[in-house]
PDB file of C-alpha atoms in Angstrom:
ATOM      1  CA  LEU A   1      -2.610 -19.552 -14.380  1.00 83.00           C
ATOM      2  CA  ALA A   2      -5.690 -20.993 -13.443  1.00 81.00           C
ATOM      3  CA  ALA A   3      -5.700 -18.825 -10.009  1.00 81.00           C
ATOM      4  CA  VAL A   4      -4.424 -15.531 -12.308  1.00 83.00           C
ATOM      5  CA  GLU A   5      -8.220 -16.105 -14.274  1.00 81.00           C
ATOM      6  CA  THR A   6      -9.914 -16.377 -11.002  1.00 78.00           C
ATOM      7  CA  GLU A   7      -8.472 -14.205  -8.764  1.00 78.00           C
ATOM      8  CA  GLN A   8      -7.617 -11.352 -11.276  1.00 82.00           C
ATOM      9  CA  PRO A   9      -4.603  -9.932  -9.332  1.00 86.00           C
ATOM     10  CA  ALA A  10      -3.576  -6.089  -9.410  1.00 86.00           C
ATOM     11  CA  LEU A  11       0.249  -7.240  -9.887  1.00 90.00           C
ATOM     12  CA  ILE A  12       2.001 -10.639 -10.010  1.00 92.00           C
ATOM     13  CA  VAL A  13       5.042 -11.803  -8.428  1.00 94.00           C
ATOM     14  CA  LEU A  14       6.771 -14.298  -9.903  1.00 92.00           C
ATOM     15  CA  ASP A  15      10.015 -16.281  -8.611  1.00 91.00           C
ATOM     16  CA  LEU A  16      11.492 -18.109 -11.410  1.00 88.00           C
ATOM     17  CA  ASN A  17      12.808 -20.858  -9.411  1.00 85.00           C
ATOM     18  CA  LEU A  18       9.384 -22.945  -9.186  1.00 84.00           C
ATOM     19  CA  PRO A  19       8.622 -26.511  -7.491  1.00 84.00           C
ATOM     20  CA  GLY A  20       8.300 -28.462 -10.601  1.00 81.00           C
ATOM     21  CA  GLY A  21       9.093 -25.834 -13.058  1.00 81.00           C
ATOM     22  CA  ASP A  22      10.566 -22.809 -14.504  1.00 85.00           C
ATOM     23  CA  GLY A  23       8.882 -19.321 -13.955  1.00 87.00           C
ATOM     24  CA  LEU A  24       9.843 -18.487 -17.592  1.00 88.00           C
ATOM     25  CA  ALA A  25       7.671 -20.845 -19.067  1.00 90.00           C
ATOM     26  CA  LEU A  26       4.793 -19.179 -17.261  1.00 89.00           C
ATOM     27  CA  LEU A  27       5.024 -15.738 -18.643  1.00 91.00           C
ATOM     28  CA  PRO A  28       3.548 -16.252 -22.019  1.00 91.00           C
ATOM     29  CA  GLY A  29       0.408 -17.613 -20.334  1.00 89.00           C
ATOM     30  CA  LEU A  30       0.194 -14.815 -18.004  1.00 90.00           C
ATOM     31  CA  ARG A  31       0.260 -12.256 -20.672  1.00 88.00           C
ATOM     32  CA  ALA A  32      -2.207 -14.185 -22.764  1.00 87.00           C
ATOM     33  CA  ARG A  33      -4.450 -13.961 -19.673  1.00 88.00           C
ATOM     34  CA  THR A  34      -3.747 -10.695 -18.166  1.00 87.00           C
ATOM     35  CA  ALA A  35      -2.509  -7.404 -18.403  1.00 87.00           C
ATOM     36  CA  ALA A  36      -1.450  -7.321 -14.839  1.00 89.00           C
ATOM     37  CA  PRO A  37       2.361  -5.682 -14.120  1.00 93.00           C
ATOM     38  CA  VAL A  38       4.977  -8.933 -13.626  1.00 94.00           C
ATOM     39  CA  LEU A  39       7.796  -8.320 -11.288  1.00 95.00           C
ATOM     40  CA  VAL A  40       9.989 -11.362 -11.595  1.00 94.00           C
ATOM     41  CA  LEU A  41      12.104 -12.243  -8.597  1.00 93.00           C
ATOM     42  CA  SER A  42      15.378 -14.525  -9.279  1.00 91.00           C
ATOM     43  CA  VAL A  43      18.790 -15.215  -8.431  1.00 89.00           C
ATOM     44  CA  ARG A  44      19.783 -15.318 -12.015  1.00 85.00           C
ATOM     45  CA  SER A  45      21.704 -12.257 -12.753  1.00 84.00           C
ATOM     46  CA  ALA A  46      23.006 -12.769 -15.941  1.00 87.00           C
ATOM     47  CA  GLU A  47      21.873 -10.412 -18.586  1.00 90.00           C
ATOM     48  CA  GLU A  48      20.839 -13.217 -20.926  1.00 90.00           C
ATOM     49  CA  ASP A  49      17.980 -13.995 -18.201  1.00 88.00           C
ATOM     50  CA  VAL A  50      16.993 -10.756 -17.487  1.00 91.00           C
ATOM     51  CA  VAL A  51      16.460  -9.523 -21.134  1.00 93.00           C
ATOM     52  CA  ARG A  52      14.841 -13.257 -21.809  1.00 91.00           C
ATOM     53  CA  ALA A  53      12.533 -12.627 -18.973  1.00 92.00           C
ATOM     54  CA  LEU A  54      11.625  -9.032 -20.096  1.00 93.00           C
ATOM     55  CA  ASP A  55      11.108  -9.945 -23.809  1.00 92.00           C
ATOM     56  CA  LEU A  56       8.931 -12.896 -22.499  1.00 92.00           C
ATOM     57  CA  GLY A  57       6.514 -10.498 -20.927  1.00 91.00           C
ATOM     58  CA  ALA A  58       8.094  -9.330 -17.295  1.00 93.00           C
ATOM     59  CA  ASP A  59       7.439  -5.731 -16.457  1.00 93.00           C
ATOM     60  CA  ASP A  60      10.495  -5.656 -13.827  1.00 94.00           C
ATOM     61  CA  TYR A  61      13.238  -8.310 -12.652  1.00 94.00           C
ATOM     62  CA  LEU A  62      14.591  -8.456  -9.046  1.00 93.00           C
ATOM     63  CA  THR A  63      17.705 -10.052  -8.560  1.00 92.00           C
ATOM     64  CA  LYS A  64      18.464 -12.000  -4.706  1.00 90.00           C
ATOM     65  CA  PRO A  65      19.084 -10.539  -2.518  1.00 90.00           C
ATOM     66  CA  PHE A  66      17.104  -7.564  -2.063  1.00 89.00           C
ATOM     67  CA  SER A  67      15.445  -5.760   0.742  1.00 89.00           C
ATOM     68  CA  PRO A  68      11.867  -5.295   2.042  1.00 88.00           C
ATOM     69  CA  ARG A  69      11.571  -2.059   1.239  1.00 89.00           C
ATOM     70  CA  THR A  70      13.365  -2.115  -2.311  1.00 91.00           C
ATOM     71  CA  LEU A  71      10.764  -4.889  -3.292  1.00 91.00           C
ATOM     72  CA  LEU A  72       7.955  -2.665  -1.940  1.00 89.00           C
ATOM     73  CA  ALA A  73       9.365   0.293  -3.857  1.00 90.00           C
ATOM     74  CA  ARG A  74       9.444  -1.901  -7.087  1.00 91.00           C
ATOM     75  CA  ILE A  75       5.796  -3.110  -6.593  1.00 90.00           C
ATOM     76  CA  ARG A  76       4.426   0.515  -5.739  1.00 87.00           C
ATOM     77  CA  ALA A  77       6.091   1.753  -9.217  1.00 89.00           C
ATOM     78  CA  LEU A  78       4.670  -0.958 -11.245  1.00 91.00           C
ATOM     79  CA  LEU A  79       1.259  -0.537  -9.697  1.00 87.00           C
ATOM     80  CA  ARG A  80       1.212   3.281 -10.727  1.00 84.00           C
ATOM     81  CA  ARG A  81       2.189   2.768 -13.649  1.00 85.00           C
ATOM     82  CA  ALA A  82      -0.077   0.133 -14.291  1.00 82.00           C
ATOM     83  CA  GLY A  83      -2.806   3.130 -13.326  1.00 76.00           C
ATOM     84  CA  VAL A  84      -3.999   1.011 -10.045  1.00 70.00           C
ATOM     85  CA  GLU A  85      -5.112   3.784  -7.593  1.00 62.00           C
ATOM     86  CA  ARG A  86      -4.300   3.608  -3.750  1.00 66.00           C
ATOM     87  CA  PRO A  87      -7.405   1.413  -2.469  1.00 69.00           C
ATOM     88  CA  GLU A  88     -10.329   3.173  -0.810  1.00 78.00           C
ATOM     89  CA  PRO A  89     -10.356   2.709   2.980  1.00 88.00           C
ATOM     90  CA  LEU A  90     -12.748   0.421   4.478  1.00 88.00           C
ATOM     91  CA  VAL A  91     -15.815   2.262   6.227  1.00 91.00           C
ATOM     92  CA  SER A  92     -18.310   0.252   8.127  1.00 92.00           C
ATOM     93  CA  GLY A  93     -20.658   1.926  10.721  1.00 91.00           C
ATOM     94  CA  ASP A  94     -18.338   4.822  12.048  1.00 92.00           C
ATOM     95  CA  LEU A  95     -15.087   2.691  11.817  1.00 94.00           C
ATOM     96  CA  THR A  96     -12.826   3.891   8.784  1.00 94.00           C
ATOM     97  CA  LEU A  97      -9.959   1.697   8.366  1.00 94.00           C
ATOM     98  CA  ASP A  98      -7.010   2.878   5.822  1.00 92.00           C
ATOM     99  CA  LEU A  99      -5.099  -0.048   4.669  1.00 86.00           C
ATOM    100  CA  GLU A 100      -2.231   1.907   2.947  1.00 82.00           C
ATOM    101  CA  ARG A 101      -1.966   3.641   5.875  1.00 87.00           C
ATOM    102  CA  ARG A 102      -2.387   1.162   8.642  1.00 91.00           C
ATOM    103  CA  THR A 103      -4.705   3.391  10.644  1.00 95.00           C
ATOM    104  CA  ALA A 104      -8.361   3.237  12.036  1.00 96.00           C
ATOM    105  CA  ARG A 105     -10.543   6.064  13.144  1.00 95.00           C
ATOM    106  CA  VAL A 106     -13.959   5.652  15.258  1.00 93.00           C
ATOM    107  CA  GLY A 107     -16.192   8.663  14.348  1.00 90.00           C
ATOM    108  CA  GLU A 108     -14.356  11.697  15.147  1.00 88.00           C
ATOM    109  CA  ALA A 109     -11.622  10.510  17.337  1.00 88.00           C
ATOM    110  CA  ALA A 110      -8.188  10.974  16.460  1.00 90.00           C
ATOM    111  CA  GLN A 111      -6.765   8.197  13.682  1.00 93.00           C
ATOM    112  CA  VAL A 112      -4.571   5.076  15.803  1.00 96.00           C
ATOM    113  CA  ARG A 113      -1.864   3.154  13.851  1.00 96.00           C
ATOM    114  CA  LEU A 114      -2.140  -0.514  13.569  1.00 95.00           C
ATOM    115  CA  THR A 115       0.542  -2.893  13.441  1.00 93.00           C
ATOM    116  CA  PRO A 116       0.408  -5.564  10.566  1.00 89.00           C
ATOM    117  CA  LEU A 117      -1.390  -7.925  12.335  1.00 91.00           C
ATOM    118  CA  GLU A 118      -3.873  -5.727  14.369  1.00 94.00           C
ATOM    119  CA  LEU A 119      -4.553  -4.600  10.463  1.00 93.00           C
ATOM    120  CA  ARG A 120      -5.005  -8.149   9.348  1.00 90.00           C
ATOM    121  CA  LEU A 121      -7.382  -8.888  12.422  1.00 94.00           C
ATOM    122  CA  LEU A 122      -9.691  -5.624  11.765  1.00 96.00           C
ATOM    123  CA  GLN A 123      -9.915  -5.823   8.159  1.00 93.00           C
ATOM    124  CA  LEU A 124     -10.966  -9.546   8.114  1.00 92.00           C
ATOM    125  CA  LEU A 125     -13.740  -8.626  11.056  1.00 95.00           C
ATOM    126  CA  VAL A 126     -14.712  -5.713   9.032  1.00 94.00           C
ATOM    127  CA  VAL A 127     -15.498  -7.408   5.425  1.00 90.00           C
ATOM    128  CA  SER A 128     -17.038  -9.670   7.722  1.00 92.00           C
ATOM    129  CA  ALA A 129     -19.120  -7.466   9.471  1.00 92.00           C
ATOM    130  CA  GLY A 130     -21.880  -8.866  11.737  1.00 93.00           C
ATOM    131  CA  GLU A 131     -20.729 -12.228  11.184  1.00 94.00           C
ATOM    132  CA  THR A 132     -19.221 -14.248  13.682  1.00 96.00           C
ATOM    133  CA  VAL A 133     -15.611 -15.024  11.938  1.00 95.00           C
ATOM    134  CA  ALA A 134     -14.315 -18.376  13.709  1.00 93.00           C
ATOM    135  CA  ILE A 135     -11.213 -18.241  15.330  1.00 93.00           C
ATOM    136  CA  GLU A 136      -9.383 -21.003  12.843  1.00 89.00           C
ATOM    137  CA  ARG A 137     -10.476 -19.089  10.182  1.00 89.00           C
ATOM    138  CA  LEU A 138      -9.008 -15.649  11.963  1.00 91.00           C
ATOM    139  CA  LEU A 139      -5.564 -17.589  12.897  1.00 89.00           C
ATOM    140  CA  VAL A 140      -5.059 -18.750   9.598  1.00 84.00           C
ATOM    141  CA  HIS A 141      -5.606 -15.437   8.352  1.00 83.00           C
ATOM    142  CA  ILE A 142      -3.361 -13.553  10.623  1.00 85.00           C
ATOM    143  CA  TRP A 143      -0.157 -15.667  10.479  1.00 80.00           C
ATOM    144  CA  GLY A 144      -1.293 -18.621   8.041  1.00 72.00           C
ATOM    145  CA  THR A 145      -0.752 -21.892   9.036  1.00 62.00           C
ATOM    146  CA  ARG A 146       1.720 -21.446  11.831  1.00 56.00           C
ATOM    147  CA  GLY A 147      -0.734 -19.921  13.463  1.00 53.00           C
ATOM    148  CA  ALA A 148      -2.871 -23.217  13.888  1.00 53.00           C
ATOM    149  CA  GLY A 149      -3.480 -23.396  17.718  1.00 57.00           C
ATOM    150  CA  GLU A 150      -2.345 -20.068  18.650  1.00 82.00           C
ATOM    151  CA  ARG A 151      -5.404 -18.880  20.259  1.00 88.00           C
ATOM    152  CA  GLN A 152      -3.731 -17.271  23.653  1.00 90.00           C
ATOM    153  CA  LEU A 153      -1.892 -14.642  20.707  1.00 91.00           C
ATOM    154  CA  LEU A 154      -5.026 -14.061  19.221  1.00 94.00           C
ATOM    155  CA  LYS A 155      -6.685 -13.164  22.237  1.00 95.00           C
ATOM    156  CA  GLN A 156      -3.852 -10.599  23.206  1.00 95.00           C
ATOM    157  CA  LEU A 157      -3.913  -9.642  19.641  1.00 95.00           C
ATOM    158  CA  VAL A 158      -7.905  -8.672  19.821  1.00 97.00           C
ATOM    159  CA  HIS A 159      -7.100  -7.233  23.354  1.00 97.00           C
ATOM    160  CA  ARG A 160      -4.478  -4.647  22.308  1.00 96.00           C
ATOM    161  CA  LEU A 161      -7.234  -3.616  19.288  1.00 97.00           C
ATOM    162  CA  ARG A 162      -9.588  -3.222  21.513  1.00 96.00           C
ATOM    163  CA  GLN A 163      -7.527  -0.646  23.474  1.00 96.00           C
ATOM    164  CA  LYS A 164      -7.034   1.008  20.273  1.00 96.00           C
ATOM    165  CA  ILE A 165     -10.395   1.679  19.146  1.00 95.00           C
ATOM    166  CA  GLU A 166     -13.284   0.514  21.888  1.00 94.00           C
ATOM    167  CA  PRO A 167     -14.684   3.431  23.582  1.00 91.00           C
ATOM    168  CA  ASP A 168     -14.603   1.288  26.665  1.00 92.00           C
ATOM    169  CA  PRO A 169     -12.127  -1.511  26.186  1.00 93.00           C
ATOM    170  CA  ALA A 170     -13.415  -3.318  29.500  1.00 93.00           C
ATOM    171  CA  ALA A 171     -17.147  -3.769  27.348  1.00 93.00           C
ATOM    172  CA  PRO A 172     -16.156  -4.076  23.822  1.00 93.00           C
ATOM    173  CA  SER A 173     -19.195  -3.054  21.527  1.00 92.00           C
ATOM    174  CA  TYR A 174     -17.297  -3.216  18.220  1.00 95.00           C
ATOM    175  CA  ILE A 175     -15.067  -6.408  18.665  1.00 96.00           C
ATOM    176  CA  VAL A 176     -17.694  -8.664  20.185  1.00 96.00           C
ATOM    177  CA  THR A 177     -16.742 -12.181  21.329  1.00 96.00           C
ATOM    178  CA  ALA A 178     -18.854 -15.120  20.583  1.00 95.00           C
ATOM    179  CA  ALA A 179     -17.522 -17.431  23.219  1.00 92.00           C
ATOM    180  CA  GLY A 180     -16.321 -20.893  21.825  1.00 88.00           C
ATOM    181  CA  GLU A 181     -16.873 -19.883  18.259  1.00 94.00           C
ATOM    182  CA  GLY A 182     -15.031 -16.179  17.397  1.00 96.00           C
ATOM    183  CA  TYR A 183     -15.132 -13.089  16.839  1.00 97.00           C
ATOM    184  CA  ARG A 184     -17.388 -10.731  14.988  1.00 96.00           C
ATOM    185  CA  PHE A 185     -17.349  -6.693  14.197  1.00 96.00           C
ATOM    186  CA  ASP A 186     -20.615  -4.907  14.906  1.00 94.00           C
ATOM    187  CA  PRO A 187     -20.631  -1.910  12.559  1.00 89.00           C
ATOM    188  CA  ARG A 188     -23.620   0.050  14.061  1.00 78.00           C
ATOM    189  CA  PRO A 189     -22.510   3.348  15.370  1.00 60.00           C
ATOM    190  CA  HIS A 190     -21.787   3.541  18.984  1.00 56.00           C
TER     191      HIS A 190
END
């Protein structure tokens, strides 16, 4: 509940089976704090569970197991109904990053498609433009806690991303290495 107040999410995905508690008990508190749509996930498929969740303030209910495509479609539908518009592309210098379409464009060059990992890396670098982002922060942002210590994977990811957006990947001017520290995005037009 505290995170909802500080983060102000556009949408909440709530699993009913929480460690140390029941997600249903959180619904009234969520409704008192936010108008964000709440999508409940549960293995409980009995009609009374669905009705109770909806009566307590859930906007939708999805029974496990479900496909990731179904989950994403339900999320998009709830966001549409809530009036949440498609996020604006991030622009820094002459780079445009479209988070929804997972594409990047430098100047007038053609858009390039990014993998989910490339997108996460470039997004963090772009929002931190001009600042060196520490290697450990990048690892956690890209891979979560599982990524800790995977510096070689990060180097490979940076290399692949440079191949896609740098005019000369051998002499990178956008994604700059800060030796021993991390990487930074240089937003100046090149």
